[in-house]
CSV table of N, CA, C and O in Angstrom, one decimal:
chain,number,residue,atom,x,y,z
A,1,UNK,N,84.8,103.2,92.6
A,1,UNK,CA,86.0,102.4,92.6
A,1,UNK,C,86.2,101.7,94.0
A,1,UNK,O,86.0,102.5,95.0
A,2,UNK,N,86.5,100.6,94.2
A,2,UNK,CA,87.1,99.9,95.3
A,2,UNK,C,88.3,99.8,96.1
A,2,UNK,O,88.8,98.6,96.1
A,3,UNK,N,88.8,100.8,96.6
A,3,UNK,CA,89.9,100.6,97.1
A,3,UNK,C,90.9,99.1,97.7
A,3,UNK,O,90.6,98.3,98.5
A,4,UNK,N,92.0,99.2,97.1
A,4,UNK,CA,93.0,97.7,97.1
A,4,UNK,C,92.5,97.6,98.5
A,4,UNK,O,91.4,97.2,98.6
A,5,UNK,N,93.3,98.0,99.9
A,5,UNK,CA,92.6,97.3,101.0
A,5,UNK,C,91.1,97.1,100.8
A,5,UNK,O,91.0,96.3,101.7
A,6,UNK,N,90.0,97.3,100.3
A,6,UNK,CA,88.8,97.1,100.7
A,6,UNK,C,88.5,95.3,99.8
A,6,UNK,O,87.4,94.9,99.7
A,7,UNK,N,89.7,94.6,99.1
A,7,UNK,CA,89.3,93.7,98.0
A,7,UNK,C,89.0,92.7,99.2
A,7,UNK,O,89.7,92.9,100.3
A,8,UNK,N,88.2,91.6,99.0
A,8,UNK,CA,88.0,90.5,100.0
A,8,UNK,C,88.8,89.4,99.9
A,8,UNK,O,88.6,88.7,100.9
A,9,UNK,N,89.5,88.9,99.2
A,9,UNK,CA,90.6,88.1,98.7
A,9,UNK,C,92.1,88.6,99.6
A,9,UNK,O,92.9,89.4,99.1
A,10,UNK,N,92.2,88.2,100.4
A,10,UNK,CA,93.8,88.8,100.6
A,10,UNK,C,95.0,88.2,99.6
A,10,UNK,O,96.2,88.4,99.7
A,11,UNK,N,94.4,87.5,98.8
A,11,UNK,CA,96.1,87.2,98.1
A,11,UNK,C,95.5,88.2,96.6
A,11,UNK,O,96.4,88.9,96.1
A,12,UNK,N,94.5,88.4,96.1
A,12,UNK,CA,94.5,89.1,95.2
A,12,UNK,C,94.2,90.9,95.8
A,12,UNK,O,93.8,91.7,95.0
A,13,UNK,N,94.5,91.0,96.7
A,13,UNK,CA,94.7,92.1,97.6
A,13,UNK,C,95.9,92.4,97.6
A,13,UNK,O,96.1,93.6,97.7
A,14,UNK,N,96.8,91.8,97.6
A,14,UNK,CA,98.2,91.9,97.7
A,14,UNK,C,98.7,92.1,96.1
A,14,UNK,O,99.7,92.8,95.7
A,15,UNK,N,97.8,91.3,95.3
A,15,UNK,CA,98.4,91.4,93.8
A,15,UNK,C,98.2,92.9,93.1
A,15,UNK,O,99.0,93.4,92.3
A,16,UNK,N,97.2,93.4,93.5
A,16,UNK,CA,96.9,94.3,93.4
A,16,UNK,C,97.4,95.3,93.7
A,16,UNK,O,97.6,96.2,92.9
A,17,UNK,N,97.7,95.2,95.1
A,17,UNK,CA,98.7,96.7,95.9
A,17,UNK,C,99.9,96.3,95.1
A,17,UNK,O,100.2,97.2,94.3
A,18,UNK,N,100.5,95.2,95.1
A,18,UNK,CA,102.0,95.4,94.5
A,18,UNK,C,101.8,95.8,93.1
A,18,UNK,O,102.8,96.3,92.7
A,19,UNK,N,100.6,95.7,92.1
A,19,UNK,CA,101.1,96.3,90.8
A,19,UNK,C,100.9,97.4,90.6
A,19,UNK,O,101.4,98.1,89.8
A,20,UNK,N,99.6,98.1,91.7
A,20,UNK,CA,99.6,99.7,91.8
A,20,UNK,C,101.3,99.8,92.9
A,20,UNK,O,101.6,100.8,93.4
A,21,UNK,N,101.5,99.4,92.9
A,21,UNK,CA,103.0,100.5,94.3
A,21,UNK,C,104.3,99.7,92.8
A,21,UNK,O,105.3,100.4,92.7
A,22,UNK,N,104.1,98.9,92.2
A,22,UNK,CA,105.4,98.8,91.1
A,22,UNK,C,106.0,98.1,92.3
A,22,UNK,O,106.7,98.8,93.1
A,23,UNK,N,105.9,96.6,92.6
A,23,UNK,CA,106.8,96.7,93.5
A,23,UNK,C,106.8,94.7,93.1
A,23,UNK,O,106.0,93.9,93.5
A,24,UNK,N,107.5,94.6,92.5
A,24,UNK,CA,107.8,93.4,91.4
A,24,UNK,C,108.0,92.1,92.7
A,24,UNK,O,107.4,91.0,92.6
A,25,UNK,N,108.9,92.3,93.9
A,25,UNK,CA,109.4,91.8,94.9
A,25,UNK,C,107.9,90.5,95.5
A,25,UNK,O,107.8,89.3,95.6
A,26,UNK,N,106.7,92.2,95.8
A,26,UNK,CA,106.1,91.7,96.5
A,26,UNK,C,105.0,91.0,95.5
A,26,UNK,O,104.3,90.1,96.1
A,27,UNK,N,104.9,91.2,94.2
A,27,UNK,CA,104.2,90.8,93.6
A,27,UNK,C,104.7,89.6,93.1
A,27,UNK,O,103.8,88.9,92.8
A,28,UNK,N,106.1,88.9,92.9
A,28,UNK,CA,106.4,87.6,92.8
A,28,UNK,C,106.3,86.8,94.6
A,28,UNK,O,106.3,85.6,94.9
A,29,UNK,N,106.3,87.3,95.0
A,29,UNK,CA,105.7,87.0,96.8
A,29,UNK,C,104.6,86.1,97.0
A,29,UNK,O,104.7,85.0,97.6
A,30,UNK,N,102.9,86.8,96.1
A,30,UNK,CA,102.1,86.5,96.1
A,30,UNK,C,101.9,85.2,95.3
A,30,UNK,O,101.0,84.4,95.5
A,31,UNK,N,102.6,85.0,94.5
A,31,UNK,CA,102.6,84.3,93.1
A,31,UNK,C,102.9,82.6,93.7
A,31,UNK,O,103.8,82.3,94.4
A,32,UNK,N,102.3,82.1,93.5
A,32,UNK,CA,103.1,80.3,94.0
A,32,UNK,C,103.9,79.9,92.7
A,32,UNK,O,103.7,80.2,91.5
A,33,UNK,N,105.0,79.2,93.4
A,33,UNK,CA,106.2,78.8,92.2
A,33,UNK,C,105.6,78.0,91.2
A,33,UNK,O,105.1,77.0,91.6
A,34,UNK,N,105.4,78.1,89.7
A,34,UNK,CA,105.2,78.0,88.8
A,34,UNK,C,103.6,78.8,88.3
A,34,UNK,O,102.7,78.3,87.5
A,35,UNK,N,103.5,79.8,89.0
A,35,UNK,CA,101.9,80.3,88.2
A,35,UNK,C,102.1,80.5,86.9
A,35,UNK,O,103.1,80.7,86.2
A,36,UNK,N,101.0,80.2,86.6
A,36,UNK,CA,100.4,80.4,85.3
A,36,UNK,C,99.6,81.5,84.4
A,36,UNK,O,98.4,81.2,84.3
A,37,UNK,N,99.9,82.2,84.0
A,37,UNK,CA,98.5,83.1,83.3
A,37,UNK,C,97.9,83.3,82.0
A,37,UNK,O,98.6,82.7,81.2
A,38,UNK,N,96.9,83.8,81.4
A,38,UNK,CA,96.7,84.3,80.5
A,38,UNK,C,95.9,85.4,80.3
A,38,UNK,O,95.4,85.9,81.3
A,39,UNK,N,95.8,86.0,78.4
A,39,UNK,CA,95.7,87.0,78.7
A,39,UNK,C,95.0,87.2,77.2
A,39,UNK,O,95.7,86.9,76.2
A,40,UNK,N,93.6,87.6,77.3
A,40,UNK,CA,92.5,87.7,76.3
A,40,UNK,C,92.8,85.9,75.8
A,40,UNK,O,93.2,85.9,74.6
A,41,UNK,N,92.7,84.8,76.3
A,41,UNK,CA,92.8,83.4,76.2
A,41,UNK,C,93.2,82.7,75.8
A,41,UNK,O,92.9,81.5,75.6
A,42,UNK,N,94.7,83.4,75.6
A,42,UNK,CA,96.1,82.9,75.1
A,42,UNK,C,97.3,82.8,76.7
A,42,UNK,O,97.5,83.8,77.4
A,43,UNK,N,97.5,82.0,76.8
A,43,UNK,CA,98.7,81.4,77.8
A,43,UNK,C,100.0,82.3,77.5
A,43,UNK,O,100.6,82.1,76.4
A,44,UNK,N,100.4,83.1,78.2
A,44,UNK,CA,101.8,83.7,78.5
A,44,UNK,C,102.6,83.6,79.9
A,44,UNK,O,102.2,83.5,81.0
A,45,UNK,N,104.1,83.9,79.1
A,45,UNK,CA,105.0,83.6,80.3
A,45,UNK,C,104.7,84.8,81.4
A,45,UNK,O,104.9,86.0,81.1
A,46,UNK,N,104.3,84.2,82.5
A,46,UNK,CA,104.2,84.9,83.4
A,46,UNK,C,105.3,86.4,83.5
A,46,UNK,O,105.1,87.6,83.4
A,47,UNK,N,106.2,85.9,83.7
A,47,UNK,CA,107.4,87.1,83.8
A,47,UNK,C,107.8,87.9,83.2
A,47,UNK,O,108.1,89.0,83.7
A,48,UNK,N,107.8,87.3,81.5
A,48,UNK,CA,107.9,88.2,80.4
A,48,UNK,C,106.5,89.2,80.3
A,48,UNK,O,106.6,90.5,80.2
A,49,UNK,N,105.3,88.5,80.3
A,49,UNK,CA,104.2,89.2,80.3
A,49,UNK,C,104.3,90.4,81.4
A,49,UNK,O,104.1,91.5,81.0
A,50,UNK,N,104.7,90.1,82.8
A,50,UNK,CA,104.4,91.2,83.5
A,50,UNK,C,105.0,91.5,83.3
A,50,UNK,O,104.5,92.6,82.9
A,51,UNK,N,106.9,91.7,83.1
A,51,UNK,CA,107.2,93.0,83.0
A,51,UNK,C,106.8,93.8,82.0
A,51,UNK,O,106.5,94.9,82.2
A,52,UNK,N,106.9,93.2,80.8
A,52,UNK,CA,106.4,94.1,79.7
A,52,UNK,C,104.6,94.8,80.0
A,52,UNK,O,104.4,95.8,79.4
A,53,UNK,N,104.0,94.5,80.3
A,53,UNK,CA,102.9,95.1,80.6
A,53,UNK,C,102.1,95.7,81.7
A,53,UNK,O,101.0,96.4,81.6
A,54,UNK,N,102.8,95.4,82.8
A,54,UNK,CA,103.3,95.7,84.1
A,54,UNK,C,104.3,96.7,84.7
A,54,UNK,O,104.1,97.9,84.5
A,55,UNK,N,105.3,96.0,85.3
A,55,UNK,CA,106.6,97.1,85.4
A,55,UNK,C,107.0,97.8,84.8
A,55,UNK,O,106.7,99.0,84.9
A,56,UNK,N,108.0,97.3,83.8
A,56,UNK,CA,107.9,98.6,82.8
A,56,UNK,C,107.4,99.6,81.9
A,56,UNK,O,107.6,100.5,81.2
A,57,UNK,N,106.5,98.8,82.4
A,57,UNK,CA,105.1,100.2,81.4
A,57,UNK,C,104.3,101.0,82.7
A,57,UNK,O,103.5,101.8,82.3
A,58,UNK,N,104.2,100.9,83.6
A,58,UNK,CA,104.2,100.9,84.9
A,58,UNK,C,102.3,101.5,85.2
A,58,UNK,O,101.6,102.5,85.3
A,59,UNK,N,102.3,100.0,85.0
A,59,UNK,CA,100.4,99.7,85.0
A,59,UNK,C,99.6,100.1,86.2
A,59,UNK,O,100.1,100.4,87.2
A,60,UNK,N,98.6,100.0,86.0
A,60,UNK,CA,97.9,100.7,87.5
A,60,UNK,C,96.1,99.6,87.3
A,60,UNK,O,95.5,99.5,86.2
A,61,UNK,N,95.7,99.1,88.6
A,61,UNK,CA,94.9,98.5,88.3
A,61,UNK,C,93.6,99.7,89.1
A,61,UNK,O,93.9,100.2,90.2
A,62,UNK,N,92.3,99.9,88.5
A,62,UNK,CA,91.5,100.7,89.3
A,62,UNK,C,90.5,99.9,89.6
A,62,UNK,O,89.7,100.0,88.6
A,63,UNK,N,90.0,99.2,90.5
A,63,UNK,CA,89.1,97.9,90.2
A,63,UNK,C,87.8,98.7,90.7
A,63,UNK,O,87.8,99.3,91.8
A,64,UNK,N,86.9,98.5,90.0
A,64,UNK,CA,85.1,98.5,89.7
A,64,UNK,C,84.6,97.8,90.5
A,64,UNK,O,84.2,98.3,91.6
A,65,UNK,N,84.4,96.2,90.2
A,65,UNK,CA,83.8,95.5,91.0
A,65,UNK,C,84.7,94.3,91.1
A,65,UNK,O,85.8,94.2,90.5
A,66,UNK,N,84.1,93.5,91.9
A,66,UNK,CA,84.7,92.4,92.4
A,66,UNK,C,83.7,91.4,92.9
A,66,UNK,O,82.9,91.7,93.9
A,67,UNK,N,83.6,90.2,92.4
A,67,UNK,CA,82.7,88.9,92.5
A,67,UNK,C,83.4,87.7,92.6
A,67,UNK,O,84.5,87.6,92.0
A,68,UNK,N,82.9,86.4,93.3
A,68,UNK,CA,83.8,85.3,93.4
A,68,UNK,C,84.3,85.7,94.7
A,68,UNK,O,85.5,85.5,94.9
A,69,UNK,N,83.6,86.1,95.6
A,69,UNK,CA,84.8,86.1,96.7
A,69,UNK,C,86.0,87.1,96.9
A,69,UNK,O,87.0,87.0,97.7
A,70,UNK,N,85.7,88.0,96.1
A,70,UNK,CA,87.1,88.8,95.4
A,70,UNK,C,88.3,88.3,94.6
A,70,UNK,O,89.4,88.7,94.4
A,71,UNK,N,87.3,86.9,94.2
A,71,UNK,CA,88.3,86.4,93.4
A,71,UNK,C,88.2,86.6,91.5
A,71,UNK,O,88.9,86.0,90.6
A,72,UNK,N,87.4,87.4,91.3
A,72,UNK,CA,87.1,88.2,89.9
A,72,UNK,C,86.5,89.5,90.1
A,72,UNK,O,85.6,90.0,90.6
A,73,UNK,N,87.9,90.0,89.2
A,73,UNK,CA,87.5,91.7,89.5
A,73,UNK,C,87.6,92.1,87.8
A,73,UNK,O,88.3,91.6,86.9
A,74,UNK,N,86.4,93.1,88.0
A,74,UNK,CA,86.5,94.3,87.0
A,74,UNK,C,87.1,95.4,87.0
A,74,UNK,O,86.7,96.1,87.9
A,75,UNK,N,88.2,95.8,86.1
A,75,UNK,CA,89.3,96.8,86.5
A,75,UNK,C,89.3,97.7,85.2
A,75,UNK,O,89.2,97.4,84.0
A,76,UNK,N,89.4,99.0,85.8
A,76,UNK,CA,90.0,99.9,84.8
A,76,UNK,C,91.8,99.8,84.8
A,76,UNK,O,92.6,100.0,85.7
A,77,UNK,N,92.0,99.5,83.8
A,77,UNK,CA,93.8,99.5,83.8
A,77,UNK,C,94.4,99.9,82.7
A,77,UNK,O,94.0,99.9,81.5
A,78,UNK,N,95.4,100.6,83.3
A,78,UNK,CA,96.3,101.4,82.0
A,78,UNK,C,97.8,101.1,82.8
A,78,UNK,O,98.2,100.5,83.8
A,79,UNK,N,98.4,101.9,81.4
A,79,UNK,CA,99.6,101.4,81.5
A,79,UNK,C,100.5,102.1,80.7
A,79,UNK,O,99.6,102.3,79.9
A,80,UNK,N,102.0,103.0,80.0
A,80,UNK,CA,101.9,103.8,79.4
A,80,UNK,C,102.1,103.0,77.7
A,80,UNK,O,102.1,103.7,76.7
A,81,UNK,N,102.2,101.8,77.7
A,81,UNK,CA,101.5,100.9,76.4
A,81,UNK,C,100.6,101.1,75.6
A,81,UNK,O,100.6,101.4,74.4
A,82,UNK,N,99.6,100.8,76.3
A,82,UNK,CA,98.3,100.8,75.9
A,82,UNK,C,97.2,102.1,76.5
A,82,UNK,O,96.2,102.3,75.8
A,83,UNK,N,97.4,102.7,77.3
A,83,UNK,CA,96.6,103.7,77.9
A,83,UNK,C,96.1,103.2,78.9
A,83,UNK,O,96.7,102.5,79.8
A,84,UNK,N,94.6,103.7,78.7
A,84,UNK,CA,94.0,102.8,79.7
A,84,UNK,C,92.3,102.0,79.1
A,84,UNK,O,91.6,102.5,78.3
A,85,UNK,N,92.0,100.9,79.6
A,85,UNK,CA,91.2,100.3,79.2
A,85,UNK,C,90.4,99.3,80.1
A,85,UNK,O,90.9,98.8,81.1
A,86,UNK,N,89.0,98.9,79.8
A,86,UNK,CA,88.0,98.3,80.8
A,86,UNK,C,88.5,96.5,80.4
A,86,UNK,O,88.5,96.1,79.3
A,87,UNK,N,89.0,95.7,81.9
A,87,UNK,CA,89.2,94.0,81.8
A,87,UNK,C,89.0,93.5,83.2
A,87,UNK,O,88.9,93.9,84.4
A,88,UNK,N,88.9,92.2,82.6
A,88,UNK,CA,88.8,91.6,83.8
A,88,UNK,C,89.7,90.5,84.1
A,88,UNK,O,90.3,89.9,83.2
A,89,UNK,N,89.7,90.1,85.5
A,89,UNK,CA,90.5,89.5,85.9
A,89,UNK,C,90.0,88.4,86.8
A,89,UNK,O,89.0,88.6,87.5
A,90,UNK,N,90.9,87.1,86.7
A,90,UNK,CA,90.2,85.9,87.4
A,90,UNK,C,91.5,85.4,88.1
A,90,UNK,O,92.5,85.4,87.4
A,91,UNK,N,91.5,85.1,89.3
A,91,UNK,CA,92.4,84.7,90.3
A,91,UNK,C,91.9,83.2,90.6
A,91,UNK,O,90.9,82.9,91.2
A,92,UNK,N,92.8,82.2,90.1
A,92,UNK,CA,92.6,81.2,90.9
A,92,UNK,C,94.1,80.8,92.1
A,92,UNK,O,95.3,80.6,91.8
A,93,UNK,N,93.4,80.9,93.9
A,93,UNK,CA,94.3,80.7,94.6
A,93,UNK,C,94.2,79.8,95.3
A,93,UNK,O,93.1,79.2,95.4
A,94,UNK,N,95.2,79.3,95.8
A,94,UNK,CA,96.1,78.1,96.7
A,94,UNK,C,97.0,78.2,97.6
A,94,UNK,O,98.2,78.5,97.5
A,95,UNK,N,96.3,78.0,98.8
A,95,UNK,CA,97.1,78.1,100.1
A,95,UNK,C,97.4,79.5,100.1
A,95,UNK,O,98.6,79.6,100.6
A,96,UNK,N,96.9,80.8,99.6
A,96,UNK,CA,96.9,82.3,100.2
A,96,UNK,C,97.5,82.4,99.3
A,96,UNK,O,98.0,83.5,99.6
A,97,UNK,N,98.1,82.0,97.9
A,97,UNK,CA,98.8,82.4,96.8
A,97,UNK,C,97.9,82.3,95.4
A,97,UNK,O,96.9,81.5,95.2
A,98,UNK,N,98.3,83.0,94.5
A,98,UNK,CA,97.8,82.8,93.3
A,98,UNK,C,98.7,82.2,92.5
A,98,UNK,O,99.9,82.4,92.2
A,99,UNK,N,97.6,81.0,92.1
A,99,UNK,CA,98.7,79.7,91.1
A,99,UNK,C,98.3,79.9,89.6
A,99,UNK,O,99.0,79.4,88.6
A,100,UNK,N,97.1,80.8,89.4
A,100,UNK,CA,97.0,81.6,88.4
A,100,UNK,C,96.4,82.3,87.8
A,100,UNK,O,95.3,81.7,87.7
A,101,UNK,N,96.3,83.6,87.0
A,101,UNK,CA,95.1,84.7,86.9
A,101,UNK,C,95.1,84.9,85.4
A,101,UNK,O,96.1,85.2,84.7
A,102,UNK,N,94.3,84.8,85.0
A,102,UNK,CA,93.4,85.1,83.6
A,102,UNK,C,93.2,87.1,83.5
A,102,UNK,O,92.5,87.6,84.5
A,103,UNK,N,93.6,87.8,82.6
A,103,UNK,CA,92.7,88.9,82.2
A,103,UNK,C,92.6,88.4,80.4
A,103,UNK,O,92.8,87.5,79.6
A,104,UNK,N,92.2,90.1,80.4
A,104,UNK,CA,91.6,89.9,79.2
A,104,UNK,C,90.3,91.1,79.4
A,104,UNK,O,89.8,91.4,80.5
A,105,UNK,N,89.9,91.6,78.0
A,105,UNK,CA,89.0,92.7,77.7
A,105,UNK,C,87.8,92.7,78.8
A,105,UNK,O,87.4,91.6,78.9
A,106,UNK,N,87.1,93.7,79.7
A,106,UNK,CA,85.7,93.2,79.5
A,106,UNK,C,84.4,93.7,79.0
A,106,UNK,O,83.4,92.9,78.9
């Protein structure tokens, strides 16, 4: 596993720490005003999606590898929803923020 400081991306370094620490604050911090995401290749509301699969299920990302710059990672993630399960994750960022990140199975 790759520990969150060791990811090479510092904005997806930050997304990371704040959804392992639950800490919603710093994780809309990272976010540029209007991000976007999706999730297995369907478009959702950013907000609604994280809390419900995120915060209040209170998710944990264990990341494998990481390619792109540290801008795609392979993550073990669970959550008390779903358990836990192998996905990946694609960060596209701007100006040190993410404008928006793709998961989904991998």
């Amino acid at each position: 596993m790759i520990k969150p400081d060791q990811l090479t991306d510092p904005a997806v370094r930050a997304f990371v720490t704040a959804v392992n620490a639950g800490d919603q604050e710093a994780f809309r911090a990272v976010l540029t005003p209007g991000a976007t995401m999706s999730d297995d290749g369907s478009d959702r509301d950013v907000t609604d999606w994280t809390d419900r699969e995120i915060f209040s299920s209170r998710g944990h990302m264990s990341v494998e590898k990481q390619t792109d710059d540290g801008r795609s990672l392979v993550v073990s993630y669970r959550n008390d929803t779903w358990g836990e399960m192998r996905t990946a994750w694609r960060f596209t960022v701007s100006d040190g923020h993410i404008s928006r990140f793709e998961t989904g199975q991998a």
